[in-house]
PDB file of C-alpha atoms and ligand atoms in Angstrom:
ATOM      1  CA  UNK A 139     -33.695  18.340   5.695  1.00  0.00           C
ATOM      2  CA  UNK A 140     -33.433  14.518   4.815  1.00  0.00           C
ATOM      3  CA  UNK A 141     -30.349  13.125   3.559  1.00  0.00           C
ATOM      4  CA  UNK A 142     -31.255  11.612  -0.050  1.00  0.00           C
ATOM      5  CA  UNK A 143     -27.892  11.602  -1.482  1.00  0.00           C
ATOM      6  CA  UNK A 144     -24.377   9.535  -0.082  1.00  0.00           C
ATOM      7  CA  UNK A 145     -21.219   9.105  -1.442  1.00  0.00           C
ATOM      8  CA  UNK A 146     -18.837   6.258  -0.070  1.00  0.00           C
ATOM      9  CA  UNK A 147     -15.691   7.003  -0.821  1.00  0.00           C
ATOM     10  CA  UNK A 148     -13.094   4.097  -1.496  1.00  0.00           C
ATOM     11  CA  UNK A 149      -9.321   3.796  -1.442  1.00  0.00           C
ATOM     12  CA  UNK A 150      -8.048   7.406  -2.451  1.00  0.00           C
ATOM     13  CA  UNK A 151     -10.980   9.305  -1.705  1.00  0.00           C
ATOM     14  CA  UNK A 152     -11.529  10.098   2.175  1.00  0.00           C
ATOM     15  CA  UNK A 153     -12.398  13.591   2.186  1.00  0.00           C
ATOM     16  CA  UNK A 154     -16.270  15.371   0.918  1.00  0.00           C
ATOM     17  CA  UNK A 155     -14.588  17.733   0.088  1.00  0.00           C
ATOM     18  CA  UNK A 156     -16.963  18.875  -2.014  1.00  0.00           C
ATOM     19  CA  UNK A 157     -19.564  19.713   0.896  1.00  0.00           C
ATOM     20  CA  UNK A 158     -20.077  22.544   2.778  1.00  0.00           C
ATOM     21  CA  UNK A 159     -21.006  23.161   6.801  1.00  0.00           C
ATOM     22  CA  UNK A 160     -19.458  19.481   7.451  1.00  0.00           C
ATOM     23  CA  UNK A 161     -20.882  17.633  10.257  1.00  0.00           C
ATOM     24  CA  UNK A 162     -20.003  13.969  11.718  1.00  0.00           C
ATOM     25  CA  UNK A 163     -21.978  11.600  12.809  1.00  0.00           C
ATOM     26  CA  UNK A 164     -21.777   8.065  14.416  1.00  0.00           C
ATOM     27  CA  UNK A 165     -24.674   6.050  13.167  1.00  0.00           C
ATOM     28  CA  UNK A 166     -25.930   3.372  15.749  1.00  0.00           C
ATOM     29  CA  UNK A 167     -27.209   0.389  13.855  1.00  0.00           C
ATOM     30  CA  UNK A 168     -28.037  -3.040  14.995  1.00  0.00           C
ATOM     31  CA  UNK A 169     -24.494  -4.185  13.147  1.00  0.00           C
ATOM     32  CA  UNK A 170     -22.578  -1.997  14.548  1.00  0.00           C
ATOM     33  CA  UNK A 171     -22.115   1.702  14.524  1.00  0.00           C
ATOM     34  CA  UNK A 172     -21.037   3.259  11.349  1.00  0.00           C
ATOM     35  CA  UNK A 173     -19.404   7.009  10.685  1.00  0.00           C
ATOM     36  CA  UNK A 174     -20.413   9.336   8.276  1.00  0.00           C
ATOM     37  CA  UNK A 175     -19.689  13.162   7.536  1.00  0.00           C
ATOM     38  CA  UNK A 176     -23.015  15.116   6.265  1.00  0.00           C
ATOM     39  CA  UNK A 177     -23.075  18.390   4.761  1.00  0.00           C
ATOM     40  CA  UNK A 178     -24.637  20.669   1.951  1.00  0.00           C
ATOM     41  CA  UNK A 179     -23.981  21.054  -1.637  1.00  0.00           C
ATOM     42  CA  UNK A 180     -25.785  23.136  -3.585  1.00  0.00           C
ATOM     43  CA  UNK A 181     -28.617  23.394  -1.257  1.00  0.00           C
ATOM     44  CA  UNK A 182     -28.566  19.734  -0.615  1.00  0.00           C
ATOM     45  CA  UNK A 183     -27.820  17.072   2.032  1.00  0.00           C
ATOM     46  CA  UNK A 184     -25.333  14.873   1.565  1.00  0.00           C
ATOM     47  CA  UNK A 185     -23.764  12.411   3.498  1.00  0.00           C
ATOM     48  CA  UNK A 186     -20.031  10.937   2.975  1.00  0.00           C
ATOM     49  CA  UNK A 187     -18.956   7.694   4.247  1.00  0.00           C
ATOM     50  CA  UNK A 188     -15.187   6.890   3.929  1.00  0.00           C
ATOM     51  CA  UNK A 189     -15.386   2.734   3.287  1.00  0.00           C
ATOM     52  CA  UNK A 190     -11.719   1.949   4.988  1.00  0.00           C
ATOM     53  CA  UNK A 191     -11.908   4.620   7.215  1.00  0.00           C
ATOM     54  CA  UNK A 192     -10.370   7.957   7.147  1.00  0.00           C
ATOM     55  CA  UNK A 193      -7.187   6.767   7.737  1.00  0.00           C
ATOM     56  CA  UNK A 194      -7.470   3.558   5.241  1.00  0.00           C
ATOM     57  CA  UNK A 195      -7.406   1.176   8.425  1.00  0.00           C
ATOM     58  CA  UNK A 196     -10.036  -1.036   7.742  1.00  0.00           C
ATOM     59  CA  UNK A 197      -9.300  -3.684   4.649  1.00  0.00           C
ATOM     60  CA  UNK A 198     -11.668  -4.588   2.233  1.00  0.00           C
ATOM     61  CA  UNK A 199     -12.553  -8.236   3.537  1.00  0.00           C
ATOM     62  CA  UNK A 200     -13.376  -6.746   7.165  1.00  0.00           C
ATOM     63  CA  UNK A 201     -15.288  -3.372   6.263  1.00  0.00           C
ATOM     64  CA  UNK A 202     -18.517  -3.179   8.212  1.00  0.00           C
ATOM     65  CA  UNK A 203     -20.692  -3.534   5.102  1.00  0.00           C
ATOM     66  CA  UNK A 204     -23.956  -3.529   6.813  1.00  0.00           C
ATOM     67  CA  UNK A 205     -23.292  -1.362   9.227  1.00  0.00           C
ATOM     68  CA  UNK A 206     -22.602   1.059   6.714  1.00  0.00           C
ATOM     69  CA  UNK A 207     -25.491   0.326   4.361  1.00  0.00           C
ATOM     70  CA  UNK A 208     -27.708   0.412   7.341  1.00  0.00           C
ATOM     71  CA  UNK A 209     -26.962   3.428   8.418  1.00  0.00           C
ATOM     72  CA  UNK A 210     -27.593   5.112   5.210  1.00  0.00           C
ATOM     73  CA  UNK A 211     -30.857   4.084   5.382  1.00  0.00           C
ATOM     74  CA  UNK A 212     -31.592   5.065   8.831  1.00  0.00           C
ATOM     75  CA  UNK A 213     -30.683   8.473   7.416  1.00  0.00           C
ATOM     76  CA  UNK A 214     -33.100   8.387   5.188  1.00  0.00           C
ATOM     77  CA  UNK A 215     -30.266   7.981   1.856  1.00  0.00           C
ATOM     78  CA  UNK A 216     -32.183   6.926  -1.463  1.00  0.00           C
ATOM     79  CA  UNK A 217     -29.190   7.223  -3.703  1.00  0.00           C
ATOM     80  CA  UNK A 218     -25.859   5.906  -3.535  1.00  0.00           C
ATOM     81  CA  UNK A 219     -22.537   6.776  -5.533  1.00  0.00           C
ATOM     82  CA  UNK A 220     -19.868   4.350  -4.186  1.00  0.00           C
ATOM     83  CA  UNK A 221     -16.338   5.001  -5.664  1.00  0.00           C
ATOM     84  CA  UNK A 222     -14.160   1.968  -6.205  1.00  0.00           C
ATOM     85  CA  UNK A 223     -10.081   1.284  -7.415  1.00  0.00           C
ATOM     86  CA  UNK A 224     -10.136  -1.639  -9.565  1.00  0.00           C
ATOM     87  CA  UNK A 225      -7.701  -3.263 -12.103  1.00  0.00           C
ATOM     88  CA  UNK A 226      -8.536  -3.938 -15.778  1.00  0.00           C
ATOM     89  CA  UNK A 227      -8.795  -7.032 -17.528  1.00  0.00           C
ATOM     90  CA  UNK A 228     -10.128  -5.612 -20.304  1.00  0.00           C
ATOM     91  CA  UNK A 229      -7.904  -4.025 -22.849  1.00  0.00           C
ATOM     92  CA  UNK A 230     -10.317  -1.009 -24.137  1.00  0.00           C
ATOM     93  CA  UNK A 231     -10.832  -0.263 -19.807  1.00  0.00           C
ATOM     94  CA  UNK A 232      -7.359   1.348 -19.540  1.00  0.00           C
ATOM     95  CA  UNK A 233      -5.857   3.226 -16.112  1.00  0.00           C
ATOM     96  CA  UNK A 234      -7.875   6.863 -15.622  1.00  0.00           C
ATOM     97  CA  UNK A 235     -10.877   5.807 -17.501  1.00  0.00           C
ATOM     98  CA  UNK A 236     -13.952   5.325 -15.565  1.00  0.00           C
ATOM     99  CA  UNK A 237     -16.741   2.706 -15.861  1.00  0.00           C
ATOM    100  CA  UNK A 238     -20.415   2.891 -14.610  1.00  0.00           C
ATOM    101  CA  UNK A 239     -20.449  -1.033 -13.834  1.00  0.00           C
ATOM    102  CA  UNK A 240     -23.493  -2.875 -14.616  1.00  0.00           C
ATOM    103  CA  UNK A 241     -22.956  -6.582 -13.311  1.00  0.00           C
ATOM    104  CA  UNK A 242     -20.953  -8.053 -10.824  1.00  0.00           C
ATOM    105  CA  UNK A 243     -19.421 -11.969 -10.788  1.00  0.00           C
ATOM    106  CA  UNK A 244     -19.050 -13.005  -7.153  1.00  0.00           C
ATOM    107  CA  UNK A 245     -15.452 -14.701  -5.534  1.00  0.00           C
ATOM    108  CA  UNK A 246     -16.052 -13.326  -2.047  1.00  0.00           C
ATOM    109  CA  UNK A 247     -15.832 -16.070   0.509  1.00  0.00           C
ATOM    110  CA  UNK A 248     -16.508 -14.576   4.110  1.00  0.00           C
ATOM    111  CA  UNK A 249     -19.111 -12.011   3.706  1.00  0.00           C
ATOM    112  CA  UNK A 250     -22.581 -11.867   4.905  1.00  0.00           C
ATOM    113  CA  UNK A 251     -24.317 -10.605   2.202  1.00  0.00           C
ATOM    114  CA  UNK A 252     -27.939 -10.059   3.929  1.00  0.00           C
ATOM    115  CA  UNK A 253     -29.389  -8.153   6.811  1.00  0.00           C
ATOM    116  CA  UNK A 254     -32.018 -10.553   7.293  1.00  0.00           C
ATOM    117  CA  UNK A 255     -31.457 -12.852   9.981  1.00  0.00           C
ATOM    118  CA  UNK A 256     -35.147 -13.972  11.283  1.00  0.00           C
ATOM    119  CA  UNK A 257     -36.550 -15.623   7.111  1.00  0.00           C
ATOM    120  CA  UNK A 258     -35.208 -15.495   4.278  1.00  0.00           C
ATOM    121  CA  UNK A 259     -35.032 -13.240   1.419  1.00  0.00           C
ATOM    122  CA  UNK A 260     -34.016 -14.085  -2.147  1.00  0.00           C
ATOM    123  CA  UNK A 261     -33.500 -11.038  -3.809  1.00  0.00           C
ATOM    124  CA  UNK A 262     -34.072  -9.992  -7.045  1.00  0.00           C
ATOM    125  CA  UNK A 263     -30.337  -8.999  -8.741  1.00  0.00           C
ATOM    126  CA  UNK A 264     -31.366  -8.523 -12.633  1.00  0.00           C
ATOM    127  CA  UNK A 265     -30.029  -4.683 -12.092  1.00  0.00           C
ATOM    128  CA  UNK A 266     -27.584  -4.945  -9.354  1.00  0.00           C
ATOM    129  CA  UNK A 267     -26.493  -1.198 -10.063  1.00  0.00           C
ATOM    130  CA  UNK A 268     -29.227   1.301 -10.200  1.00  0.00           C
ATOM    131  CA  UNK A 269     -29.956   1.997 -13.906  1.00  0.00           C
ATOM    132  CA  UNK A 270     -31.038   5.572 -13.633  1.00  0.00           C
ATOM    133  CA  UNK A 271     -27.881   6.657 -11.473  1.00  0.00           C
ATOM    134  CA  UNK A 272     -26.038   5.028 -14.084  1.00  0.00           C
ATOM    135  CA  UNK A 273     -27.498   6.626 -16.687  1.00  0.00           C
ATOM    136  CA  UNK A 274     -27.054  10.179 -14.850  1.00  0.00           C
ATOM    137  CA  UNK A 275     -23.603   9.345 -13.869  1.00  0.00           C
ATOM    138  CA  UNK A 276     -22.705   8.768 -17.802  1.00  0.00           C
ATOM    139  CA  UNK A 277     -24.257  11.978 -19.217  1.00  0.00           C
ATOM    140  CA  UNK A 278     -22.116  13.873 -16.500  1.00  0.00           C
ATOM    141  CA  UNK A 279     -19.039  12.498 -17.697  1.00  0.00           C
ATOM    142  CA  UNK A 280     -20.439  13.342 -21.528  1.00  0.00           C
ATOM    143  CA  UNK A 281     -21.113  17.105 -20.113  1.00  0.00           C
ATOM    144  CA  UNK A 282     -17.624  16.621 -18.641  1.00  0.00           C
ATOM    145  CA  UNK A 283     -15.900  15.013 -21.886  1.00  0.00           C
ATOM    146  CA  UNK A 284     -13.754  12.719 -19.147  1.00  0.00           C
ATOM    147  CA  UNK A 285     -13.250   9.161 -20.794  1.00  0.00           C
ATOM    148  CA  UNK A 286     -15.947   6.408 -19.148  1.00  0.00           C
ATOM    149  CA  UNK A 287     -17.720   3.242 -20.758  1.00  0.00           C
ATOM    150  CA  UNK A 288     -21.444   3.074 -19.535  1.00  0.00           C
ATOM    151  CA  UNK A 289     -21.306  -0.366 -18.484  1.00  0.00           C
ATOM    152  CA  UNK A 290     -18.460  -3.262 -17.469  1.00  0.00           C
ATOM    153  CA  UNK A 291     -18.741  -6.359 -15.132  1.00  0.00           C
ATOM    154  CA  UNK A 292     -16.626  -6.144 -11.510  1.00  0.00           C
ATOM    155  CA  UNK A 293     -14.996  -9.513 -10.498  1.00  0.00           C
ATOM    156  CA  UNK A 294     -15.112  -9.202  -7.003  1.00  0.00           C
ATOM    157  CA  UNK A 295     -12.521 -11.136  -4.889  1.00  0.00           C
ATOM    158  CA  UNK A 296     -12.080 -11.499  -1.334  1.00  0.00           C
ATOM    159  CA  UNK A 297      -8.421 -10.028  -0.970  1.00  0.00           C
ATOM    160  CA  UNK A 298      -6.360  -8.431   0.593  1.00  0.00           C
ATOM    161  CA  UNK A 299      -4.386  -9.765  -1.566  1.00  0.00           C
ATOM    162  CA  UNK A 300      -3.971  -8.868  -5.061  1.00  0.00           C
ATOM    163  CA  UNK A 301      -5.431 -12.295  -7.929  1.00  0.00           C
ATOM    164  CA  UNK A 302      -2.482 -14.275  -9.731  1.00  0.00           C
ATOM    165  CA  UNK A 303      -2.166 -14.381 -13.086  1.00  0.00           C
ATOM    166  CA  UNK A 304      -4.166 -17.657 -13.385  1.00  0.00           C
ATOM    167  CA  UNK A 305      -7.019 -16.210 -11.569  1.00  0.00           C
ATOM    168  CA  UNK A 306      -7.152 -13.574 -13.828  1.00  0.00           C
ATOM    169  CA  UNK A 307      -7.109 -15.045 -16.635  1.00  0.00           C
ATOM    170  CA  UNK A 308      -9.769 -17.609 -15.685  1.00  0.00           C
ATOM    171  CA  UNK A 309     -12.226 -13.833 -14.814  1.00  0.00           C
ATOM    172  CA  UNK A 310     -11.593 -12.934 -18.326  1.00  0.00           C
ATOM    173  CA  UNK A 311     -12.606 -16.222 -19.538  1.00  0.00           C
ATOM    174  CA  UNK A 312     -15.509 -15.747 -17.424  1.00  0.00           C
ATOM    175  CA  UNK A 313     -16.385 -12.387 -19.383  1.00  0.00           C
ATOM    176  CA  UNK A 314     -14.729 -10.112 -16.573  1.00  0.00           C
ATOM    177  CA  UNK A 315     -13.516  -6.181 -17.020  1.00  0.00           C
ATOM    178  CA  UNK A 316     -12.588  -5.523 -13.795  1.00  0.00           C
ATOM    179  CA  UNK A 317     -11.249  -6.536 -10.615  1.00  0.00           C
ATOM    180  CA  UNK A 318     -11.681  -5.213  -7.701  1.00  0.00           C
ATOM    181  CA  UNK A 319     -12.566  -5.903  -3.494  1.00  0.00           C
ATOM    182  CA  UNK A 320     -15.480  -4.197  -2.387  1.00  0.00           C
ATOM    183  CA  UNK A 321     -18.524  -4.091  -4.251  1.00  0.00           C
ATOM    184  CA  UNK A 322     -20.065  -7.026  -2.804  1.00  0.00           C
ATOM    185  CA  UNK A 323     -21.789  -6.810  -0.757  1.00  0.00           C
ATOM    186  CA  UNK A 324     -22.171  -3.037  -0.505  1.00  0.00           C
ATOM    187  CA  UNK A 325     -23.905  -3.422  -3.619  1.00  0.00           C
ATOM    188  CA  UNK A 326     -26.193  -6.439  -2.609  1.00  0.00           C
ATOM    189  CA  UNK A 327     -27.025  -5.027   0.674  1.00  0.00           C
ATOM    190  CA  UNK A 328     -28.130  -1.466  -0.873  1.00  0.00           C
ATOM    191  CA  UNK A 329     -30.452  -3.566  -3.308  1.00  0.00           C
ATOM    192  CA  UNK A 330     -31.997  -5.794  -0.379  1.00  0.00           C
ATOM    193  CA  UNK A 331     -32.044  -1.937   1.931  1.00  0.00           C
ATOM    194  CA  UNK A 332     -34.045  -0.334  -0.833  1.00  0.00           C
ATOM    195  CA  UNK A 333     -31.569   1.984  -1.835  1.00  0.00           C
ATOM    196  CA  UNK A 334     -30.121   3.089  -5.608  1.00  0.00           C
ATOM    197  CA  UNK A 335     -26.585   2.197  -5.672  1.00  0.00           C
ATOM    198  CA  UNK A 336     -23.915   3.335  -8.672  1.00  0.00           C
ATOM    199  CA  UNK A 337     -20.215   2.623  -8.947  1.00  0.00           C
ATOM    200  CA  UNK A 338     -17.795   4.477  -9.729  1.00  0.00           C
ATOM    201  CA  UNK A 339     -15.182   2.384 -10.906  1.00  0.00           C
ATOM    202  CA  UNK A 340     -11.656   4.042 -11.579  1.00  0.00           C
ATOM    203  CA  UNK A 341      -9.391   1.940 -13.613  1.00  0.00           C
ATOM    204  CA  UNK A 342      -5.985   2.027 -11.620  1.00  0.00           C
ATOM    205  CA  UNK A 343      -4.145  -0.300 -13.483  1.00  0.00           C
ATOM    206  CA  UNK A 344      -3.905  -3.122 -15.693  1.00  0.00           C
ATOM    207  CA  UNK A 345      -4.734  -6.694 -13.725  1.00  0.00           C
ATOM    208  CA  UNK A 346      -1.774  -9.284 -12.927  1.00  0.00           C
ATOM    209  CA  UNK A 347      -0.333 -10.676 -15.789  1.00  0.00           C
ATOM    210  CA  UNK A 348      -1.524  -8.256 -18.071  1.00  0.00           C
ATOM    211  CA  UNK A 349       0.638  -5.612 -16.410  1.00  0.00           C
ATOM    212  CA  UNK A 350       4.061  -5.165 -17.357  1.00  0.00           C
ATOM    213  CA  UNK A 351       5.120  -5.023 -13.341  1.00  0.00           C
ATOM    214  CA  UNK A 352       3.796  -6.276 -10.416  1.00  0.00           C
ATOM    215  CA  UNK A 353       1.204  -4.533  -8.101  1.00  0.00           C
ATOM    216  CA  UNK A 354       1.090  -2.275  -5.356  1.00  0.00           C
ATOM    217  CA  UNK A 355      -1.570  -0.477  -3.276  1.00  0.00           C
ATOM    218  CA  UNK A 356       0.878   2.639  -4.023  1.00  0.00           C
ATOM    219  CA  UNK A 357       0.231   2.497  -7.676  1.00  0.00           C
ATOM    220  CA  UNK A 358      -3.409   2.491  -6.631  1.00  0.00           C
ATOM    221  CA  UNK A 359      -3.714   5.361  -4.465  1.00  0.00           C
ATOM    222  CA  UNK A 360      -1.087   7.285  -6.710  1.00  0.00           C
ATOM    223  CA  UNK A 361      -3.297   7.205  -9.814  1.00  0.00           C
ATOM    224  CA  UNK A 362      -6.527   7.649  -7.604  1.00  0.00           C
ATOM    225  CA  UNK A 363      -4.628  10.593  -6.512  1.00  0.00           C
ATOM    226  CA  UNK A 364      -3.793  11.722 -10.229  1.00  0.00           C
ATOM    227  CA  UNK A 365      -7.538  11.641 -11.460  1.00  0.00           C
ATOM    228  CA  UNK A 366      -9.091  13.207  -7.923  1.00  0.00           C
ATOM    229  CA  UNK A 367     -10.022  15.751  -9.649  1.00  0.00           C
ATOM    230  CA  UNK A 368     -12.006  14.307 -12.407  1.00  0.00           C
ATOM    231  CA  UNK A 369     -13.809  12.414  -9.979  1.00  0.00           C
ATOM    232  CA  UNK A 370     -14.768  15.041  -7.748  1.00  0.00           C
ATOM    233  CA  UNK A 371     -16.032  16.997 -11.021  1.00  0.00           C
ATOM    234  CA  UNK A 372     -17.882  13.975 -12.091  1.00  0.00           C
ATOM    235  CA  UNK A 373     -19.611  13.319  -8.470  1.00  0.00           C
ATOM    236  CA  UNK A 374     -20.523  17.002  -8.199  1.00  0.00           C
ATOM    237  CA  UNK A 375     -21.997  17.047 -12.013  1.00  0.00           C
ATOM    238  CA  UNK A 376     -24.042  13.600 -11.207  1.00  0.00           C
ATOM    239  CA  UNK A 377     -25.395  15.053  -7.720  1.00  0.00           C
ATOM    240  CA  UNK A 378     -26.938  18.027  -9.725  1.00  0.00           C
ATOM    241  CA  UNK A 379     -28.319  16.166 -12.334  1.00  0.00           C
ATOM    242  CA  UNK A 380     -30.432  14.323 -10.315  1.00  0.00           C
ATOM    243  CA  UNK A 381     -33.869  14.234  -8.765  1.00  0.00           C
ATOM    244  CA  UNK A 382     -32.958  13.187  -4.867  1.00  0.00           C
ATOM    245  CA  UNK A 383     -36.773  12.822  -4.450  1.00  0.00           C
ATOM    246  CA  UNK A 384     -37.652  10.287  -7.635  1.00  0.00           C
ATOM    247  CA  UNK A 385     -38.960   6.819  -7.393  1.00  0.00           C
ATOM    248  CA  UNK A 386     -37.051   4.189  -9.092  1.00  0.00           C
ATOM    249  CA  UNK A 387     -37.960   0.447  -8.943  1.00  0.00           C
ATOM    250  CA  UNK A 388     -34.910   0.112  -6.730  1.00  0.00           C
ATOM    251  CA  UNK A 389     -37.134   1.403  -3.990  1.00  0.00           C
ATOM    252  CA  UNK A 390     -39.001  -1.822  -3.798  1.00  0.00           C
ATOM    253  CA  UNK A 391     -37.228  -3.879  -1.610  1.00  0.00           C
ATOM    254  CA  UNK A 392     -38.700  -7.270  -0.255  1.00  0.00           C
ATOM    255  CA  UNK A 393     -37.353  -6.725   3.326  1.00  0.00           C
ATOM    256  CA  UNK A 394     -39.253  -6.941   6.439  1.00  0.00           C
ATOM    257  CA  UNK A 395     -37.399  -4.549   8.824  1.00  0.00           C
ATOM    258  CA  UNK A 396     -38.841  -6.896  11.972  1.00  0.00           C
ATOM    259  CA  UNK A 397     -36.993  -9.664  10.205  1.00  0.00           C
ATOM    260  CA  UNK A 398     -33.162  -7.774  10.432  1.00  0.00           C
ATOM    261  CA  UNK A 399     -31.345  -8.671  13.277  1.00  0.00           C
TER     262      UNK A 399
HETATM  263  N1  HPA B 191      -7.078  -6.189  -8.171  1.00  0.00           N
HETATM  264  C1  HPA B 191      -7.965  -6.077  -7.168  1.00  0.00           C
HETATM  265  N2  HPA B 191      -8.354  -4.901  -6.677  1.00  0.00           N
HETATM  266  C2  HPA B 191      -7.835  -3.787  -7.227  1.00  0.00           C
HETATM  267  C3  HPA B 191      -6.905  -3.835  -8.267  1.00  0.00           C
HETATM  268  C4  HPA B 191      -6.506  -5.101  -8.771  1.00  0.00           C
HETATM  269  O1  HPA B 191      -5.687  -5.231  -9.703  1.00  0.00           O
HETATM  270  N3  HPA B 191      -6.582  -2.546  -8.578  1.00  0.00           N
HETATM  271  C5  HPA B 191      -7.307  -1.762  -7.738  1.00  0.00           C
HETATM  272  N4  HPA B 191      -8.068  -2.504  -6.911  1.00  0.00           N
END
């Protein structure tokens, strides 16, 4: 059976637990090799991909992006639901609540963002984040009653480190909600791959300066930790809501495989 359906799992969530007869798999790729755990749920193929690494080794400015994105497509993964930590700098996105991102604004500095290395590509990025899986992922949390917002725009920095005050303030100026590390280029490079991407963004806490204390990755993982339920429940719900086998417009990637690396 082909593997239609992944999940990449971000900082707090590094076990598929929600998948039966669990195998794992090292995917060669021409970036790299990538890991990934595949197994069944509910009569379905799904594969898991933990983004840092099972044991959270691997920070977000040095994750093997393409690697990862490549390999899902090798397997023959149409749909992705990425899970993603991020802070809030928008008072109405407050910690536990999730959002179904729509847009991104770009401050990464050192990432390759293409898998194209022979041409070039300009990719279309007027939907960065699959509408349809974003759509499905919203009337699962509905079915669920768990607290989202159908759409927000991710800041993305290039960490480690968490923004100052300044910076955040300038994102909100910018028309920011969130802040977070990782979405680009995972997102990008699922767009140029062919692939329907959705995040999952779980409000951890409130951004610098807008918090009352000062940050720490423990906060994060603690409150990931607190709603792992929720998400699990809201993963399962949007994996059997939807049609692993549809077309979506996301399909139609411009890439020339003979012109990747
Ligand atoms: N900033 C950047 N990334 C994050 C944050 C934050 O405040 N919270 C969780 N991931």
């Amino acid at each position: 059976m082909t593997v239609r359906i992944a999940i990449i799992g971000g900082t707090g969530v590094y076990d598929p637990n929600i998948l039966s007869n669990v195998r794992q798999k090292r995917l060669e790729t021409p970036f790299g090799p990538a890991w990934v755990k595949i197994g069944t749920y509910q009569g379905r193929e799904v594969a898991f991909m933990a983004r840092h690494g099972e044991d959270h080794s691997v920070p977000p400015h040095l994750v093997n992006y393409r690697a990862n994105i490549w390999g899902l497509r090798q397997l023959g993964v149409k749909n992705v639901f990425a899970t993603a930590a991020v802070g809030s700098l928008n008072p109405e996105m407050k910690p536990k609540q999730f959002v179904f991102v729509d847009q991104f604004l770009d401050f990464t500095r050192s990432r390759v963002q293409t898998f194209v290395e022979k041409g070039v590509v300009h990719l279309d990025m007027t939907d960065p984040y699959c509408p349809e899986l974003r759509m499905t992922l919203a009337r699962a949390a509905q079915e669920l009653e768990l607290e989202y917002h159908a759409k927000g725009i991710y800041v993305c920095t290039e960490g480690p480190r968490f923004e100052t005050p300044a910076e955040i303030r300038m994102f909100r100026q910018l028309g920011g909600d969130l802040v977070g590390m990782t979405s680009v280029p995972e997102v990008v490079l699922a767009r140029e791959a062919g692939i329907c991407y959705a995040t999952i963004a779980m409000v951890t806490n409130f951004a610098a300066g807008i918090s009352p204390t000062r940050l720490s990755h423990q906060e994060v993982v603690d409150v990931m930790a607190e709603n792992a339920g929720n998400l699990r429940r809201l993963v399962m719900r949007a994996i059997e809501l939807l049609d692993p086998d549809r077309t979506c417009l996301c399909h139609e990637s411009p890439l020339d495989p003979s012109a990747v690396k």
